[in-house]
N, CA and C of each residue as an Amber inpcrd file, in Angstrom:
protein
   330
 123.9250000 103.3120000 106.9010000 122.9730000 104.4000000 107.0230000
 121.5650000 103.8330000 106.9210000 120.6880000 104.2300000 107.7930000
 119.3270000 103.7060000 107.7940000 118.4190000 104.5740000 106.9380000
 117.3630000 103.9800000 106.4710000 116.3670000 104.6970000 105.6930000
 115.4100000 105.3710000 106.6620000 115.3400000 106.6930000 106.6450000
 114.5030000 107.4220000 107.5950000 113.0180000 107.1780000 107.3560000
 112.6580000 106.7430000 106.1660000 111.2590000 106.4860000 105.8570000
 110.8910000 105.0130000 106.0280000 111.8280000 104.1840000 106.4310000
 111.5420000 102.7750000 106.6830000 111.0970000 102.0100000 105.4510000
 111.6470000 102.3180000 104.2960000 111.2730000 101.6210000 103.0710000
 110.1190000 102.2660000 102.3320000 109.4890000 103.2760000 102.9080000
 108.3650000 103.9500000 102.2670000 108.8910000 104.9520000 101.2460000
 108.4700000 104.8260000 100.0190000 108.8690000 105.7520000  98.9610000
 107.8090000 106.8430000  98.8930000 108.2000000 108.0640000  99.1620000
 107.2420000 109.1550000  99.2710000 107.1240000 109.9850000  98.0020000
 107.8600000 109.6520000  96.9730000 107.7400000 110.3680000  95.7060000
 107.3500000 109.3900000  94.6080000 106.7440000 109.9100000  93.5780000
 106.3770000 109.0720000  92.4390000 107.5280000 109.0480000  91.4460000
 107.4690000 108.1410000  90.4750000 108.5290000 108.1120000  89.4500000
 108.5890000 109.3840000  88.6110000 107.5330000 110.1770000  88.6250000
 107.4880000 111.4030000  87.8300000 107.5390000 112.6550000  88.6970000
 108.0990000 112.5490000  89.8860000 108.1710000 113.7000000  90.7890000
 108.9400000 114.8370000  90.1390000 108.6030000 116.0620000  90.5510000
 109.2090000 117.2390000  89.9260000 110.7010000 117.3010000  90.2020000
 111.4590000 117.4720000  89.1570000 112.9050000 117.6430000  89.2490000
 113.2650000 118.8870000  88.4680000 113.9240000 119.8660000  88.9590000
 114.4500000 119.9650000  90.3130000 113.3370000 120.1290000  91.3350000
 113.6900000 119.9520000  92.5770000 112.7230000 119.9640000  93.6660000
 111.9900000 121.3020000  93.7330000 110.6570000 121.2430000  93.7140000
 109.8180000 122.4260000  93.8290000 108.9080000 122.2170000  95.0380000
 109.1440000 122.9050000  96.1590000 108.4060000 122.6320000  97.3950000
 106.8820000 122.6800000  97.2780000 106.2630000 123.6900000  96.6340000
 104.7950000 123.6770000  96.5520000 104.2520000 122.4810000  95.7550000
 104.9220000 122.1300000  94.6590000 104.4650000 120.9750000  93.8750000
 104.6730000 119.6730000  94.6320000 105.7780000 119.5720000  95.3650000
 106.0210000 118.3770000  96.1590000 104.9760000 118.2330000  97.2500000
 104.6130000 119.3260000  97.8970000 103.5760000 119.2880000  98.9240000
 102.2400000 118.8600000  98.3250000 101.8920000 119.4310000  97.1840000
 100.6410000 119.0470000  96.5260000 100.6630000 117.5760000  96.1250000
 101.7890000 117.1160000  95.5990000 101.9200000 115.7140000  95.1940000
 101.7840000 114.7830000  96.3890000 102.4160000 115.1400000  97.5060000
 102.3250000 114.3130000  98.7090000 100.9140000 114.3080000  99.2880000
 100.2120000 115.4270000  99.1940000  98.8130000 115.4660000  99.6550000
  97.9420000 114.5540000  98.7950000  98.1750000 114.5630000  97.4930000
  97.4290000 113.6680000  96.6030000  97.7060000 112.2200000  96.9810000
  98.9620000 111.8860000  97.2700000  99.3160000 110.5140000  97.6630000
  98.6340000 110.1360000  98.9710000  98.6210000 111.0520000  99.9370000
  98.0080000 110.7560000 101.2320000  96.5160000 110.4710000 101.1040000
  95.8290000 111.2220000 100.2620000  94.3840000 111.0750000 100.1530000
  93.9490000 110.0140000  99.1420000  94.6910000 109.8600000  98.0490000
  94.2230000 109.0050000  96.9640000  95.1290000 107.8290000  96.6280000
  96.3840000 107.8450000  97.0350000  97.2690000 106.7190000  96.7840000
  98.3460000 107.0160000  95.7570000  99.2910000 106.0760000  95.6250000
 100.4700000 106.3160000  94.7840000 100.1910000 106.3550000  93.2800000
  99.2020000 105.6130000  92.8110000  98.9230000 105.6270000  91.3700000
  98.3460000 106.9760000  90.9520000  97.4590000 107.5230000  91.7620000
  96.8920000 108.8380000  91.4680000  97.9890000 109.9050000  91.5660000
  98.9300000 109.7240000  92.4860000 100.0540000 110.6550000  92.5900000
 100.8960000 110.6340000  91.3130000 101.1230000 109.4660000  90.7550000
 101.8920000 109.3690000  89.5130000 101.1730000 110.0840000  88.3750000
  99.8540000 109.9090000  88.2780000  99.0740000 110.5950000  87.2440000
  99.1340000 112.1060000  87.4600000  99.0040000 112.5340000  88.7140000
  99.0920000 113.9580000  89.0320000 100.4390000 114.5250000  88.6280000
 101.5210000 113.8330000  88.9810000 102.8600000 114.3080000  88.6400000
 103.0900000 114.3410000  87.1300000 102.5030000 113.3950000  86.4070000
 102.6120000 113.4080000  84.9460000 101.8860000 114.6190000  84.3650000
 100.7140000 114.9420000  84.9110000  99.9780000 116.1160000  84.4390000
 100.7500000 117.3960000  84.7330000 101.3600000 117.4780000  85.9120000
 102.1460000 118.6610000  86.2640000 103.3710000 118.7650000  85.3670000
 104.0190000 117.6450000  85.1340000 105.2460000 117.6350000  84.3180000
 104.9790000 118.0990000  82.8850000 103.8270000 117.7400000  82.3500000
 103.5310000 118.0600000  80.9520000 102.6740000 119.3110000  80.7820000
 102.2930000 119.9360000  81.8610000 101.4920000 121.1400000  81.7630000
  99.9960000 120.8790000  81.7020000  99.5710000 119.6270000  81.8050000
  98.1560000 119.2890000  81.8540000  97.4290000 119.3710000  80.5280000
  98.1370000 119.3470000  79.4230000  97.4870000 119.5200000  78.1220000
  97.4550000 118.2390000  77.2940000  97.7170000 117.1010000  77.9110000
  97.7720000 115.8420000  77.1620000  96.4090000 115.1830000  77.0300000
  96.2430000 114.4400000  75.9550000  95.0840000 113.5650000  75.8350000
  95.3700000 112.2940000  76.6240000  94.3650000 111.4560000  76.8120000
  94.5670000 110.2300000  77.5830000  95.6190000 109.3210000  76.9620000
  95.6060000 109.0510000  75.6390000  96.6710000 108.2110000  75.0820000
  98.0690000 108.8090000  75.2530000  98.1880000 110.1290000  75.1450000
  99.4890000 110.7760000  75.3360000  99.9230000 110.6940000  76.7940000
  98.9710000 110.8000000  77.7330000  99.2770000 110.6740000  79.1570000
  99.7480000 109.2610000  79.4820000  99.0690000 108.2650000  78.9360000
  99.4760000 106.8630000  79.1350000 100.8790000 106.6480000  78.5900000
 101.1640000 107.1840000  77.4220000 102.4880000 107.0440000  76.8130000
 103.5570000 107.7120000  77.6670000 103.2760000 108.8900000  78.1870000
 104.2280000 109.6140000  79.0280000 104.5440000 108.8280000  80.3000000
 103.5290000 108.2820000  80.9380000 103.7340000 107.5240000  82.1780000
 104.4490000 106.2110000  81.8830000 104.0610000 105.5410000  80.8210000
 104.7250000 104.2750000  80.4750000 106.2020000 104.4810000  80.1580000
 106.5190000 105.5890000  79.5130000 107.9050000 105.8650000  79.1610000
 108.7740000 105.9400000  80.4180000 108.2190000 106.4820000  81.4880000
 108.9640000 106.6330000  82.7220000 108.9080000 105.3820000  83.6060000
 107.7920000 104.6600000  83.5830000 107.5700000 103.5620000  84.5350000
 107.8030000 102.1650000  83.9730000 107.8300000 102.0180000  82.6610000
 107.9160000 100.6820000  82.0680000 109.3430000 100.1540000  82.0700000
 109.4470000  98.8720000  82.2540000 110.7330000  98.1880000  82.2060000
 111.1360000  98.0200000  80.7420000 112.4010000  98.1960000  80.4640000
 112.9070000  98.0140000  79.1030000 113.1400000  96.5200000  78.8770000
 112.5380000  95.9950000  77.8280000 112.6500000  94.5700000  77.5290000
 113.5030000  94.3700000  76.2860000 114.3590000  93.3620000  76.3380000
 115.1240000  93.0460000  75.1390000 114.2690000  92.1570000  74.2200000
 114.7310000  91.8970000  73.0410000 113.9540000  91.1750000  72.0350000
 113.6130000  89.7500000  72.4760000 114.5340000  89.0880000  73.1570000
 114.2790000  87.7040000  73.5930000 113.1720000  87.6380000  74.6360000
 113.1880000  88.5430000  75.5810000 112.1160000  88.5730000  76.5870000
 110.7830000  88.9060000  75.9520000 110.8090000  89.8130000  75.0060000
 109.5710000  90.1990000  74.3250000 108.9630000  89.0060000  73.5920000
 109.7990000  88.1800000  72.9660000 109.2990000  86.9800000  72.2730000
 108.6290000  86.0250000  73.2480000 109.2160000  85.8200000  74.4180000
 108.6340000  84.9190000  75.4120000 107.2820000  85.4250000  75.9090000
 107.1880000  86.7240000  76.0890000 105.9280000  87.2990000  76.5660000
 104.8520000  87.2080000  75.4910000 105.2070000  87.5040000  74.2440000
 104.2440000  87.4740000  73.1450000 103.7100000  86.0570000  72.9440000
 104.5590000  85.0680000  73.0660000 104.1170000  83.6820000  72.9150000
 103.2040000  83.2370000  74.0520000 103.1900000  83.9910000  75.1350000
 102.2980000  83.6750000  76.2370000 102.8180000  82.6210000  77.1990000
 104.0800000  82.2670000  77.0780000 104.6230000  81.2380000  77.9590000
 104.9100000  81.7880000  79.3470000 105.3040000  83.0410000  79.4170000
 105.6920000  83.6220000  80.6910000 104.9940000  84.9470000  80.8940000
 104.8050000  85.2810000  82.1610000 104.3070000  86.6030000  82.5050000
 105.4350000  87.3600000  83.1720000 105.6090000  88.5700000  82.7640000
 106.6720000  89.3920000  83.3110000 106.0710000  90.7140000  83.7430000
 106.4860000  91.1650000  84.8990000 106.0230000  92.4660000  85.3530000
 106.6160000  93.5290000  84.4390000 105.7700000  94.3170000  83.8310000
 106.2370000  95.3080000  82.8620000 106.6740000  96.6150000  83.5090000
 106.3170000  96.8320000  84.7640000 106.7150000  98.0590000  85.4480000
 108.0860000  97.8860000  86.0950000 108.7860000  98.9990000  86.2770000
 110.1000000  98.9650000  86.9030000 110.0260000  98.6350000  88.3830000
 108.9050000  98.9410000  89.0010000 108.7460000  98.7230000  90.4320000
 107.3070000  98.4000000  90.7760000 107.0070000  98.2580000  92.0560000
 105.6520000  97.9040000  92.4750000 104.6800000  99.0780000  92.3680000
 103.4110000  98.7590000  92.2450000 102.4020000  99.8130000  92.1510000
 102.2750000 100.5830000  93.4620000 102.6910000  99.9790000  94.5670000
 102.6520000 100.6960000  95.8460000 103.6440000 101.8570000  95.8740000
 104.5820000 101.8720000  94.9580000 105.5170000 102.9830000  94.8240000
 105.1500000 103.8890000  93.6550000 104.0010000 103.6500000  93.0250000
 103.5340000 104.5190000  91.9560000 103.9070000 104.0980000  90.5560000
 104.5440000 102.9390000  90.4080000 104.8950000 102.4610000  89.0680000
 103.6680000 101.7970000  88.4550000 103.1880000 102.3620000  87.3810000
 101.9840000 101.8510000  86.7400000 102.1720000 101.9100000  85.2340000
 101.7670000 100.8400000  84.5520000 101.8620000 100.8170000  83.0940000
 100.5390000 100.4340000  82.4460000  99.5810000  99.9910000  83.2250000
  98.2790000  99.5960000  82.6850000  97.4490000 100.8380000  82.3670000
  96.9200000 100.8970000  81.1700000  96.1190000 102.0530000  80.7570000
  94.8690000 102.1990000  81.6180000  94.2870000 101.0930000  82.0480000
  93.0750000 101.1690000  82.8670000  93.3640000 101.7910000  84.2320000
  94.5280000 101.5030000  84.8050000  94.8960000 102.0980000  86.0910000
  95.1690000 103.5890000  85.9470000  95.7980000 103.9650000  84.8560000
  96.0790000 105.3810000  84.6080000  94.7690000 106.1330000  84.3910000
  93.8620000 105.5400000  83.6580000  92.5520000 106.1500000  83.4200000
  91.7890000 106.3090000  84.7190000  91.8230000 105.2830000  85.5690000
  91.1440000 105.3540000  86.8790000  91.7550000 106.4520000  87.7470000
  93.0800000 106.5670000  87.7270000  93.7330000 107.6330000  88.4860000
  93.3310000 109.0110000  87.9950000  93.1920000 109.1520000  86.6970000
  92.7550000 110.4320000  86.1270000  91.3160000 110.7410000  86.5280000
  90.4590000 109.7420000  86.5260000  89.0710000 109.9430000  86.9400000
  88.9840000 110.3510000  88.4130000  89.8150000 109.7950000  89.2470000
  89.8340000 110.1740000  90.6600000  90.2490000 111.6400000  90.8000000
  91.2030000 112.0770000  90.0150000  91.6310000 113.4810000  90.0840000
  90.5340000 114.4350000  89.6040000  89.7630000 113.9850000  88.6460000
  88.6940000 114.8630000  88.1380000  87.6040000 114.9850000  89.1610000
């Protein structure tokens, strides 16, 4: 079976579940105009009702987008020997864990 979108992921990691057509349309419009990171921030705000502070918003997005690390990997990263991508996927698909990127996405929405 072929991918009808050709590898393009059109939803963010925080897309509305169950599917809500008006919210999905709004989310896709945000992605078209501003990009996938802003779409992830938008979907996080919609998911939580828009009442979060910036640290709570960062925590909510990281919980969904961050890769789970075991203790051994965490030790290697803390020692600074290796760099590991902390997100589950690429930022082009909306996976973001950096607080500065989330803050920038929020500023774009404002």
